[in-house]
Short mmCIF file of C-alpha atoms in Angstrom, two decimals:
data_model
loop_
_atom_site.label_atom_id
_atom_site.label_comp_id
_atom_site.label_asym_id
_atom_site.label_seq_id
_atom_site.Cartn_x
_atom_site.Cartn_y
_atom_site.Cartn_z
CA UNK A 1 -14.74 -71.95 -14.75
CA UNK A 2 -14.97 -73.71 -11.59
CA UNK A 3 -16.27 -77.85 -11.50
CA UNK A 4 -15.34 -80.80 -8.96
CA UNK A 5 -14.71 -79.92 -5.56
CA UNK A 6 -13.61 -76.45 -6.38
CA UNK A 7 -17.46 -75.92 -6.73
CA UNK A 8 -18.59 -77.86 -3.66
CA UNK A 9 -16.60 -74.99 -2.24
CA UNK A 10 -18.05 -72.15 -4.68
CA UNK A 11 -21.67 -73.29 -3.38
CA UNK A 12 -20.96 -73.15 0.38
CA UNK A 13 -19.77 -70.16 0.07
CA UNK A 14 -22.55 -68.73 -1.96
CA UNK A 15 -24.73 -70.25 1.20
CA UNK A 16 -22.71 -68.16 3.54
CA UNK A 17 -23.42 -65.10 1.28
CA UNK A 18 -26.98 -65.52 1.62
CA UNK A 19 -26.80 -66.13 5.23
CA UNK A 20 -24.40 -62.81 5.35
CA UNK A 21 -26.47 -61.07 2.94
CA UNK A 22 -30.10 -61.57 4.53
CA UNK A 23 -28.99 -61.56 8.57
CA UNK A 24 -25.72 -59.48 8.64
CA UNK A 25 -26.98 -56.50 5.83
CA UNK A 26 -30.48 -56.83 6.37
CA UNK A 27 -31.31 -57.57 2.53
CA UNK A 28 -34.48 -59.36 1.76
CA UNK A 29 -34.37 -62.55 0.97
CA UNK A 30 -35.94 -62.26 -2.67
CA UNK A 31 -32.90 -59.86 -3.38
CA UNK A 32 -30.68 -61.92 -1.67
CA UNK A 33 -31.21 -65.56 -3.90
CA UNK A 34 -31.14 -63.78 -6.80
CA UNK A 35 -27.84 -62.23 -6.45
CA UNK A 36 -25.91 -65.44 -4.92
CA UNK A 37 -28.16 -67.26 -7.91
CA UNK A 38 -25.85 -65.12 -10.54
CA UNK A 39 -22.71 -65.19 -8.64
CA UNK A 40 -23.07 -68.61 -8.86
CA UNK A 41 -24.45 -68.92 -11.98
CA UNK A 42 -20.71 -66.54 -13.10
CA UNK A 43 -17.94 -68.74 -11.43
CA UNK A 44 -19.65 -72.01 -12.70
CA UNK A 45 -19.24 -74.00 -16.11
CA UNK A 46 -22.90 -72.17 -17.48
CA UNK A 47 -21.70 -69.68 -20.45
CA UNK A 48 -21.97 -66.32 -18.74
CA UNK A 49 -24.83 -65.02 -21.74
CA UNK A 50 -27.38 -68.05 -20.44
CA UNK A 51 -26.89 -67.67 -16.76
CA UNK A 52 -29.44 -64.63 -16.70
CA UNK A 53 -31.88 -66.96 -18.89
CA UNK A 54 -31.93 -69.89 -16.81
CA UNK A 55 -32.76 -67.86 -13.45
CA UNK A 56 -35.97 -66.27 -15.23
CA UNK A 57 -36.64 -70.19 -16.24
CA UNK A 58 -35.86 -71.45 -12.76
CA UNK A 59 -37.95 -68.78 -11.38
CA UNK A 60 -40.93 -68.76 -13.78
CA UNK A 61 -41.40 -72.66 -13.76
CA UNK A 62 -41.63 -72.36 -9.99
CA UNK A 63 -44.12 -70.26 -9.88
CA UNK A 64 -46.00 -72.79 -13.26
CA UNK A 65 -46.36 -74.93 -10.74
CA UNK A 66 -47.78 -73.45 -7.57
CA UNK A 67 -48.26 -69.65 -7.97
CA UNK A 68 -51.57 -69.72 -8.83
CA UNK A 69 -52.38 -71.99 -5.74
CA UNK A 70 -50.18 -69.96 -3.26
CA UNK A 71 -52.34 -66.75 -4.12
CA UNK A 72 -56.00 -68.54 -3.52
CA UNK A 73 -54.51 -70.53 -0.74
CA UNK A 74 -53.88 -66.80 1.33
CA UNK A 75 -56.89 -65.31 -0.09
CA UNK A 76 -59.27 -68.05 0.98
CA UNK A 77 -57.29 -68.22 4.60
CA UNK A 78 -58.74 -64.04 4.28
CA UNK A 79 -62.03 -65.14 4.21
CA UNK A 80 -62.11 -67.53 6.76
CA UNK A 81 -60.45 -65.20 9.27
CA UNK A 82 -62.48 -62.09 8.26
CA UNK A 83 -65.98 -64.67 8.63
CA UNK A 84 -64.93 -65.68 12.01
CA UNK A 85 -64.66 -69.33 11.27
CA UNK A 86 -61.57 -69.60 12.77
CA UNK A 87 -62.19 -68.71 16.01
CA UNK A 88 -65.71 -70.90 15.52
CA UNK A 89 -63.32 -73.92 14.53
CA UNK A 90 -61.54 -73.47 17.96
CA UNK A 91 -64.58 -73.36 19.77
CA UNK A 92 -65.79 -77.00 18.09
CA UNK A 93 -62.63 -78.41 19.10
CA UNK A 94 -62.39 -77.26 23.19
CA UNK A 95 -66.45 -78.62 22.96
CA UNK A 96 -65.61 -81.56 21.46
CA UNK A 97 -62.63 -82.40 23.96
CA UNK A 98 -63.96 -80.88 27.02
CA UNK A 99 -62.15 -78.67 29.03
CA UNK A 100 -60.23 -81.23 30.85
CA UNK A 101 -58.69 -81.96 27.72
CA UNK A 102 -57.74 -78.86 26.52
CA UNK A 103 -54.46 -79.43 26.06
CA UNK A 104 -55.52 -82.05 22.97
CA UNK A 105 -58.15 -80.04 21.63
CA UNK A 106 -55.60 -76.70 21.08
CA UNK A 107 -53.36 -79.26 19.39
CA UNK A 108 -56.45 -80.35 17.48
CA UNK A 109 -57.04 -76.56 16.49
CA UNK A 110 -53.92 -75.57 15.93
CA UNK A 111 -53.13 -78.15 13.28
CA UNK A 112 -56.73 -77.02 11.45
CA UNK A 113 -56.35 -73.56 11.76
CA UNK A 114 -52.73 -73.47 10.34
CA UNK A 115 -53.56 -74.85 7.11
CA UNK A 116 -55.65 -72.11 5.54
CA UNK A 117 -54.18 -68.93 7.53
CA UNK A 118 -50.01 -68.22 7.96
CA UNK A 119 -48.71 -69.02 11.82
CA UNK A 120 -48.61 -65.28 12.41
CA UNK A 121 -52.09 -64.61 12.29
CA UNK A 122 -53.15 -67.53 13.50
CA UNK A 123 -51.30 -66.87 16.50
CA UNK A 124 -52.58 -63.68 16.94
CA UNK A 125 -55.66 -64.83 16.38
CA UNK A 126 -56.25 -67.67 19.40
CA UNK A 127 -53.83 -65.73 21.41
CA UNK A 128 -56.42 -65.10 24.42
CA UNK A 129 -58.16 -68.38 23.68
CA UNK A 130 -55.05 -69.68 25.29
CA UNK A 131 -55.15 -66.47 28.33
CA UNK A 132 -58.64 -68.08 29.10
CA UNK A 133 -57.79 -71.84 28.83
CA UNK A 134 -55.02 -71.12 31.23
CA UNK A 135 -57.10 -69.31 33.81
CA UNK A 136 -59.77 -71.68 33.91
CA UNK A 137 -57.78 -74.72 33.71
CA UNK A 138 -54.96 -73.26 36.03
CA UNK A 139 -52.53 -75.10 33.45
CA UNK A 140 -49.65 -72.66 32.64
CA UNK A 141 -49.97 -70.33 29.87
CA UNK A 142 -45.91 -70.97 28.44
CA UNK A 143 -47.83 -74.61 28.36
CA UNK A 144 -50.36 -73.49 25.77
CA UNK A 145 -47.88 -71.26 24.27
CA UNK A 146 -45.84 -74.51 23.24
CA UNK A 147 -48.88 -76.14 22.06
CA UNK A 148 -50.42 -73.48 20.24
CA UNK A 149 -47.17 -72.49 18.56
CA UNK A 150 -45.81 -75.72 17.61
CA UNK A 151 -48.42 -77.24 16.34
CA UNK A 152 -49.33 -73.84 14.25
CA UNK A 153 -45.85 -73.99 12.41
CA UNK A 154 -45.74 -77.52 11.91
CA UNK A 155 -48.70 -77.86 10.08
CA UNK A 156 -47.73 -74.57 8.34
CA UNK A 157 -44.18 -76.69 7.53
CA UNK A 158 -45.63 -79.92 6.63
CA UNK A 159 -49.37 -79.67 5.53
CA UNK A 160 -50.72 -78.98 2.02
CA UNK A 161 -51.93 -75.82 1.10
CA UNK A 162 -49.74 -73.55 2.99
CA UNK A 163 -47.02 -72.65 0.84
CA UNK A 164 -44.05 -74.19 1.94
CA UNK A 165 -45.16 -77.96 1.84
CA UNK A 166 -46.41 -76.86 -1.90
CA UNK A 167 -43.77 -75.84 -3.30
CA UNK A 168 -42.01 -78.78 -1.91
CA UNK A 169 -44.11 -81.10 -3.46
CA UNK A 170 -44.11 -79.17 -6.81
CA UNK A 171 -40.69 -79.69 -6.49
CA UNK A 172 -39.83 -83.28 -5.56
CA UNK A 173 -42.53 -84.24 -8.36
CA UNK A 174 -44.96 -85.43 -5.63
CA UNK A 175 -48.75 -85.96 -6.15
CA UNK A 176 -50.36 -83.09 -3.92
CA UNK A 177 -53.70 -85.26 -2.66
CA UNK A 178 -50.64 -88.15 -1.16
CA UNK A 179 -48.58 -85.73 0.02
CA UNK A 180 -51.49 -83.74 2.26
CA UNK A 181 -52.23 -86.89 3.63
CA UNK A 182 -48.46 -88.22 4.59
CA UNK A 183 -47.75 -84.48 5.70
CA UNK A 184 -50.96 -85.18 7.80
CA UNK A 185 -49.93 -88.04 9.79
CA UNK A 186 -46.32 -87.26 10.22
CA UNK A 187 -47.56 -83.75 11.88
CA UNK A 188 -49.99 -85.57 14.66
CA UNK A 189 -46.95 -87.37 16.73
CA UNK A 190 -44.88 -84.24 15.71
CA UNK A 191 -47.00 -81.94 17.73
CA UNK A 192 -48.30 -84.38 20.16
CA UNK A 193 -44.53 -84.17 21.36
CA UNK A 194 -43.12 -81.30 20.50
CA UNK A 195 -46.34 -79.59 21.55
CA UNK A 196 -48.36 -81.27 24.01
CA UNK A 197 -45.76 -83.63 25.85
CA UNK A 198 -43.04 -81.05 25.82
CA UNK A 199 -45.52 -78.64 26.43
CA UNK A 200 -46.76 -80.10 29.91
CA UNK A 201 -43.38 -80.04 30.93
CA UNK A 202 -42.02 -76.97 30.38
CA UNK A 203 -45.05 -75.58 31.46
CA UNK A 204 -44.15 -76.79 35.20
CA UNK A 205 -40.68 -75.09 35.30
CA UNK A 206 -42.30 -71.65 33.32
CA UNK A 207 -45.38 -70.57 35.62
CA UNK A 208 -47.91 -68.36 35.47
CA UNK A 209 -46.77 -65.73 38.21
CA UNK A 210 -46.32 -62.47 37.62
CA UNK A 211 -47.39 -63.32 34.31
CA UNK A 212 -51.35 -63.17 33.43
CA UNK A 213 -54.39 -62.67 36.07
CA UNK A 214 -57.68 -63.76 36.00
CA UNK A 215 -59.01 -60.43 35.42
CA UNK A 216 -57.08 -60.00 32.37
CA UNK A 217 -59.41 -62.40 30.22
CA UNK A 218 -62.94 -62.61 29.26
CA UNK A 219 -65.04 -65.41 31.52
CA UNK A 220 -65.66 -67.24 28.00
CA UNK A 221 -63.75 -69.65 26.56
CA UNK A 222 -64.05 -68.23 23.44
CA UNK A 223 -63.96 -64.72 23.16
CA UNK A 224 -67.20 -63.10 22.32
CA UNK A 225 -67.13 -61.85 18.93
CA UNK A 226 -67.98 -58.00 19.24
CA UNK A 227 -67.58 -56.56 15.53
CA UNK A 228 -71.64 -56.58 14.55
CA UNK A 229 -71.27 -59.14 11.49
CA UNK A 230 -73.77 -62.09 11.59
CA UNK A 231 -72.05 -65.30 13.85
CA UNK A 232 -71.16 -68.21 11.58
CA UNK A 233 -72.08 -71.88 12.52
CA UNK A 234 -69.15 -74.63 13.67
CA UNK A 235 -70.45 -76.73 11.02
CA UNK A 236 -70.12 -74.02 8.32
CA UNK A 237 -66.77 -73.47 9.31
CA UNK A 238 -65.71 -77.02 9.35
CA UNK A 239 -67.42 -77.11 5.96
CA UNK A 240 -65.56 -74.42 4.42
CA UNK A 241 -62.09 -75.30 5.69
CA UNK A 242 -62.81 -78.58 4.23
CA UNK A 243 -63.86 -77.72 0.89
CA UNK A 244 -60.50 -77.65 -1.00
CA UNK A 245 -59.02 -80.33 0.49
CA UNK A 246 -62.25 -82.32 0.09
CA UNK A 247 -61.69 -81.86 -3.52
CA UNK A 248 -57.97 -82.12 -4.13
CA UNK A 249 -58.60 -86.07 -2.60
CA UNK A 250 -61.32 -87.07 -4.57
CA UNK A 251 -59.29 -86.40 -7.18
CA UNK A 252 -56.52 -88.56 -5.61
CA UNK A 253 -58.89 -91.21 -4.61
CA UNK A 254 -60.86 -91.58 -7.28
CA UNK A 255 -57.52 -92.20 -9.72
CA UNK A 256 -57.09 -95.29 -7.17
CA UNK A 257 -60.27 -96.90 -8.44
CA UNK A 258 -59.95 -95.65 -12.43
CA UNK A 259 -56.24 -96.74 -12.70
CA UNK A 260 -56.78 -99.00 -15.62
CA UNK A 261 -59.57 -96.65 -17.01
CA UNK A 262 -58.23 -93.32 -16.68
CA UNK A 263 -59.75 -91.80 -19.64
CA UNK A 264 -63.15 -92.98 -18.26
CA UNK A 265 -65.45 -89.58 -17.17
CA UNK A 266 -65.45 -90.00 -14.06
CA UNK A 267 -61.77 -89.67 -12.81
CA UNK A 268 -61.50 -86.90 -16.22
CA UNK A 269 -64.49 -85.26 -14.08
CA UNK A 270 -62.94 -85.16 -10.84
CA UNK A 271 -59.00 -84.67 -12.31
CA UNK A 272 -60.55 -81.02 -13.14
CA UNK A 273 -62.20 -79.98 -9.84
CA UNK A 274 -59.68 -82.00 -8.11
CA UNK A 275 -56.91 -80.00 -10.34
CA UNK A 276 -55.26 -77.95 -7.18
CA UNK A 277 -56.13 -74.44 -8.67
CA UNK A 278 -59.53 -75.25 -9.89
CA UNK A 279 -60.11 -77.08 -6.24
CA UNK A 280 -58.66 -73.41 -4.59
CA UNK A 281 -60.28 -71.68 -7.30
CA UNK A 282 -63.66 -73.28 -6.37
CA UNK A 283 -63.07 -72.85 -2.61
CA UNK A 284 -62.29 -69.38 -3.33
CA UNK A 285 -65.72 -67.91 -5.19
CA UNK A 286 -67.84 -70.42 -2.52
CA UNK A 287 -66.26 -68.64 0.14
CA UNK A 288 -66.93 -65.06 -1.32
CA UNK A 289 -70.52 -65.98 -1.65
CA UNK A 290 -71.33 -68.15 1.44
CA UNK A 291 -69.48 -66.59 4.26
CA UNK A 292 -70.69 -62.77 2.64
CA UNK A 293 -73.09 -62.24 5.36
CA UNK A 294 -70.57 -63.25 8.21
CA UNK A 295 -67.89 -60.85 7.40
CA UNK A 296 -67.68 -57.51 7.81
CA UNK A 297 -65.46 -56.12 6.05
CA UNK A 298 -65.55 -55.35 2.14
CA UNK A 299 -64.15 -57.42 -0.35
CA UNK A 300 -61.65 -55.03 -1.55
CA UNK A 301 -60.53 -55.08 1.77
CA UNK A 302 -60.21 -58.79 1.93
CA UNK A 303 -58.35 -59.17 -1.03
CA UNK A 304 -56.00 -56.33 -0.79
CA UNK A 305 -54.83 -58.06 2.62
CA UNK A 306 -54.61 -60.98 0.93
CA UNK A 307 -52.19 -59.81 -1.83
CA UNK A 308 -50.44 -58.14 0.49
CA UNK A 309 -49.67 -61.25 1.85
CA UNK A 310 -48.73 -63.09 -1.22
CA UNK A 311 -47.10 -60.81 -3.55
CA UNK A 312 -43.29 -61.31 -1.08
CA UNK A 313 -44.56 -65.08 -0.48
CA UNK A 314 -44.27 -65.66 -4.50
CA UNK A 315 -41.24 -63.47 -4.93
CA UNK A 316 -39.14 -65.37 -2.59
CA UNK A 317 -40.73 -68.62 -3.86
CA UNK A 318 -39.39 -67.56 -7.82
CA UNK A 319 -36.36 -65.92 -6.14
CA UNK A 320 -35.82 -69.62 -4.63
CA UNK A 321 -36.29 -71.77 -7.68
CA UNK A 322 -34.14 -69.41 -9.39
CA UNK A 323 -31.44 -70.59 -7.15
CA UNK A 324 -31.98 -74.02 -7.18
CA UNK A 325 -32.33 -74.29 -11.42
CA UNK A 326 -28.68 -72.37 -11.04
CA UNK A 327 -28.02 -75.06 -8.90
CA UNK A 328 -28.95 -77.61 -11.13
CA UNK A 329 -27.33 -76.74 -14.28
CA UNK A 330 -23.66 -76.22 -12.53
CA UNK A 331 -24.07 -80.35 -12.07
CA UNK A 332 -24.22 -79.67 -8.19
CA UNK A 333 -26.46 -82.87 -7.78
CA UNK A 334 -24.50 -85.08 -9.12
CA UNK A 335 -21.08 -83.88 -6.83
CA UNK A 336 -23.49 -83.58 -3.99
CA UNK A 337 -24.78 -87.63 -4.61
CA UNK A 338 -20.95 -88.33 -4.79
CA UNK A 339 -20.32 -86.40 -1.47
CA UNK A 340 -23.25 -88.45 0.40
CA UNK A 341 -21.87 -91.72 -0.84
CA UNK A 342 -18.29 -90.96 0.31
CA UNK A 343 -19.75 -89.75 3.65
CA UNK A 344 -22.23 -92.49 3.59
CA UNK A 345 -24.95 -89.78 4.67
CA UNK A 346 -28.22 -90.67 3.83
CA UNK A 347 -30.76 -89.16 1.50
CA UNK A 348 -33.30 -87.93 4.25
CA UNK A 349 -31.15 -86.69 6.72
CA UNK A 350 -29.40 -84.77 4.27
CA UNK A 351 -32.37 -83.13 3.49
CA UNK A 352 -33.71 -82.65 7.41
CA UNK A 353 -30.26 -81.38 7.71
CA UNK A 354 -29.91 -78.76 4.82
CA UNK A 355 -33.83 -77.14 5.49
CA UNK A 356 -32.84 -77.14 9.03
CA UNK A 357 -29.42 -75.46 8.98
CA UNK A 358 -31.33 -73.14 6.59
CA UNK A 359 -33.89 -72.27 8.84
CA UNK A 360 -32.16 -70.98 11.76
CA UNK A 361 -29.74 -69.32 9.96
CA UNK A 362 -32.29 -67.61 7.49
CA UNK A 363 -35.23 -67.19 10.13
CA UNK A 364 -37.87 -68.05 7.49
CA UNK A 365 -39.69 -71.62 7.20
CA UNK A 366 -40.56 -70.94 3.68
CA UNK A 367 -37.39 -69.55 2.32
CA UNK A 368 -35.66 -73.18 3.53
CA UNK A 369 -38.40 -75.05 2.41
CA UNK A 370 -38.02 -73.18 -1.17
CA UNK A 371 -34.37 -72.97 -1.03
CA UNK A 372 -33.85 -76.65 -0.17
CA UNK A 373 -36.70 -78.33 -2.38
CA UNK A 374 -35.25 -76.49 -5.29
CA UNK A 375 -31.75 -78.06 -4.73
CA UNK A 376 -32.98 -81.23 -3.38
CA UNK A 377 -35.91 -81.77 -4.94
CA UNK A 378 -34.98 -83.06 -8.42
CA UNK A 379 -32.82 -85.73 -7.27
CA UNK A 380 -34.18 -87.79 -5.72
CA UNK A 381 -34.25 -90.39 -8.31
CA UNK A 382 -30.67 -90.02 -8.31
CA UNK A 383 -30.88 -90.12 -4.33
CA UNK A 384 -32.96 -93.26 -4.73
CA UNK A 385 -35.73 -92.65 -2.16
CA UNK A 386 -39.41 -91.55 -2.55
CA UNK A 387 -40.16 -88.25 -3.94
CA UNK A 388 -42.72 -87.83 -0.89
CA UNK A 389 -40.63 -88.78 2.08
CA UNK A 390 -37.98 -86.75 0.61
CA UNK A 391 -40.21 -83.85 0.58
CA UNK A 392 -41.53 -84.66 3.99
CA UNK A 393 -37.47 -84.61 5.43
CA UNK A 394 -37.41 -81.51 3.79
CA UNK A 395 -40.59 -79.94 5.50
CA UNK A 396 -39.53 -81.62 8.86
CA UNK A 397 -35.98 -79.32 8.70
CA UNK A 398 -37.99 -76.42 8.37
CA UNK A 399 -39.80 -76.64 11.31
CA UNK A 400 -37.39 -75.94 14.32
CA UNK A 401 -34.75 -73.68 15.83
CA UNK A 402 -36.35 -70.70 15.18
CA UNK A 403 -34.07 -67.92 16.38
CA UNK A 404 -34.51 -64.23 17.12
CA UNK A 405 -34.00 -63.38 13.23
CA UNK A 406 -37.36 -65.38 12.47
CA UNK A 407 -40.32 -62.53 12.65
CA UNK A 408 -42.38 -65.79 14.72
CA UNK A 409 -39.72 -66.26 17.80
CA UNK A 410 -41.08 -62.37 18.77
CA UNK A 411 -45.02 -63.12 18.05
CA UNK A 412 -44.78 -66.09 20.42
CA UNK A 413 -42.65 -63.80 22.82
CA UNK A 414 -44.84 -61.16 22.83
CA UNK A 415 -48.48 -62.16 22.36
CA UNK A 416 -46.90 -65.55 25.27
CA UNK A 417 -46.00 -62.97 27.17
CA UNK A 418 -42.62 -64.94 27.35
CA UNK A 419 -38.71 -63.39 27.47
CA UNK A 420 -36.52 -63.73 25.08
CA UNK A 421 -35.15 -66.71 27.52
CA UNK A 422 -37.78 -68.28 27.93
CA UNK A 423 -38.83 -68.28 24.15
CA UNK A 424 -36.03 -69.81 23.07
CA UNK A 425 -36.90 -72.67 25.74
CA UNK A 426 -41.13 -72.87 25.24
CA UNK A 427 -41.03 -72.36 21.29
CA UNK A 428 -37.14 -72.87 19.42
CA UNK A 429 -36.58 -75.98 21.30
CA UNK A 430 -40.21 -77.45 21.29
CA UNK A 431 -40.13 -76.83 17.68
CA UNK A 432 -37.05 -78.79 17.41
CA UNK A 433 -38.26 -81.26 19.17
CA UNK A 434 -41.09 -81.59 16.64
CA UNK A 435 -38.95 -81.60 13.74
CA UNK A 436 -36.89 -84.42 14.42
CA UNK A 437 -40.02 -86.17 16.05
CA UNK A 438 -41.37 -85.73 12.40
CA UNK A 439 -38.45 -86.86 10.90
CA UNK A 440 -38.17 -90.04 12.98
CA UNK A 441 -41.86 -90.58 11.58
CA UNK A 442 -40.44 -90.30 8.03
CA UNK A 443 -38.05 -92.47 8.68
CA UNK A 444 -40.46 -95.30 10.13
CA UNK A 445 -43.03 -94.74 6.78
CA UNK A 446 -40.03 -95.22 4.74
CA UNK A 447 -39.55 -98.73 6.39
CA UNK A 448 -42.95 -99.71 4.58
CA UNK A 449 -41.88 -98.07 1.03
CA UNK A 450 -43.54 -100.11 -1.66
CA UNK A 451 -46.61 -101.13 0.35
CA UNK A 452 -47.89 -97.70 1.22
CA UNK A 453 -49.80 -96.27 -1.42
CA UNK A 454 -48.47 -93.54 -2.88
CA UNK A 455 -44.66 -94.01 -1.52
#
């Protein structure tokens, strides 16, 4: 059986399976990990009668630790979509900014709005919010494009509950209330450039002609909402989106205040609602009752959407930790510590690196957030840097270089109204430029390590 370098080599290869497997054969990507996952799992030092074993453990304590959550995350996302609060959350923001400074408010939105609902719908969802800021502003539309999109799928990458980030955390052993709020600030100067900044720019060199026309889009802002169910208040929305992570932090902050006295009821009292599935789990039946009369739609509906949703976001996520326990047990970690130190390549741009190179080549934020956390995550002890700015390195490689095999590049292309060309320029790059931005913001929190709570 293969050790040493000889399985340095075995796992690249497997790598370039995967990529082969998933881009060149069209396999999904749940079939896909679990077949490199055994090939592996055969050439390596594991006896051959446990390598089956520890791929149903890899993949079953993945899902221990964030299944439950990824399933009420997308079903509560359902019910703010179906209730209209999205597009009422949008509104809030361009009124709050003013139009002059719509550029900041989208950014604003698009960072809210991504962390309950996935980037696709979202997209899909404020695409003619951007036709109309872009006629009445006369600011390009490939300008809102960038901003929209970017800062859509870098919250998506880097925020706390989508389910990328989670599993991450899960993952890296990271405390879910500190890493929502790290994953928070490193996405603001993340989309501020990669979005807004780079944005602006492009948008001078990719204008609106022959593009979109003013009599294209509705006069509002805001599109009217047209589908007969009762219109649900800004605040309400606000409210609701705010709910679960409301909860998941008092937990976190109230453990702050109780740390010598954590058996005392208050912090037991707030370590169950702020538990992440009870805090989802809470979210979940307010939403069903509060936002009933705003939704149309039944609830069978609702939730069959929902699972729809889920049931290939949790395979993948098992499929992935499957991989990585395979991973594990070979004794990877330790030859890939070794390699580093020879190399002298450190810990977090590894880990940028390896989500990254993952990401373009699988087309699937999630799959090289999984794949990469489940490989990564566990050692970094070993690696001898924070569990949370690990994770964050992680999320930041995930962000970027979206290519034409990544089901987002054509959303952006065709709801942007943007060529193939000129996608790759307005959303691939700007999303690169995010992730390293983010990563450069990693980098500067991990110069206060030790004074930072939580780091």
């Amino acid at each position: 059986m293969l050790t040493g370098n000889a399985l340095i080599i075995a796992f690249i290869i497997a790598l370039a399976a995967l990529f082969l497997l998933i881009i060149k054969f069209k396999w999904d990507a749940f079939v896909s990990l679990l077949v490199v996952a055994l090939g592996l799992g055969f050439v390596s030092s594991i006896p051959v009668r446990d390598v089956a074993g520890i791929m149903a453990s890899g993949f079953g304590s993945t899902l221990t630790g964030v299944g439950i959550l990824i399933g009420l995350g997308i079903i509560f996302g359902q019910y703010l979509a179906a209730s209209g609060a999205i597009s009422k959350i949008a509104s809030g923001m361009l009124k709050a900014f003013g139009i002059k400074k719509s550029p900041y408010a989208l950014a604003a939105t698009s960072i809210t709005v991504s962390i309950p609902v996935f980037f696709d719908a979202a997209f899909i969802i404020l695409h003619k919010l951007i036709q109309s800021l872009s006629v009445k502003t006369k600011i390009s539309l490939s300008a809102f494009v960038a901003i929209l999109a970017i800062g859509l799928i870098t919250a998506h990458s880097l925020i706390i509950p989508t389910p990328g980030p989670l599993v991450v955390a899960d993952q890296t052993g990271s405390d879910i209330g500190v890493f929502f709020l790290y994953g928070l600030l490193v996405s603001i100067p993340a989309v501020l450039v990669g979005g807004v900044i780079y944005g602006k720019f492009i948008g001078k060199r990719i204008t609106n002609e022959g593009r979109l026309h003013d009599s294209e889009v509705s006069d509002d802002i805001v599109t009217e909402d047209n589908t007969g169910r009762k219109e649900i208040s800004t605040g309400l929305s606000f409210a609701m989106l705010a709910l679960p992570i409301v909860l998941i932090l008092s937990n976190t902050v109230v453990n702050l205040f109780f740390a010598d006295n954590p058996e005392h009821a208050v912090p037991t009292f707030f370590a169950i609602i702020g538990d992440k599935n009870v805090a989802l789990l809470i979210s979940v039946i307010a939403a069903m009752f509060v936002l009933k009369p705003y939704i149309k739609e039944d609830t069978k509906t609702i939730f069959s959407d929902a699972f729809d949703q889920s049931g290939m976001v949790l395979l993948i996520t098992g499929a992935g930790g499957a991989f990585g326990r395979i991973v594990q047990e070979t004794g990877l970690g330790d030859l890939i510590i070794d390699l580093m130190q020879g190399l002298s390549i450190p810990a977090l741009l590894l880990a940028f690196l390896f989500s990254q190179i993952l990401r373009a080549s699988l087309g699937s934020a999630t799959v090289a957030l999984v794949t990469t956390s489940a490989i990564l995550g566990p050692m970094a002890v070993e690696l001898g840097v924070s569990p949370v700015l690990l994770g964050l390195a992680i999320c930041a490689g995930g962000i970027g270089l979206s290519m034409p095999n990544d089901s987002g590049f054509w959303v952006v292309s065709k709801f942007g109204r943007l060529s193939m060309t000129e996608t790759l320029m307005v959303w691939s790059l700007g999303g690169f430029l995010s992730g390293v931005t983010a990563l450069t913001a990693v980098y500067i929190l991990s110069m206060f390590q030790g004074f930072l709570p939580g780091l």
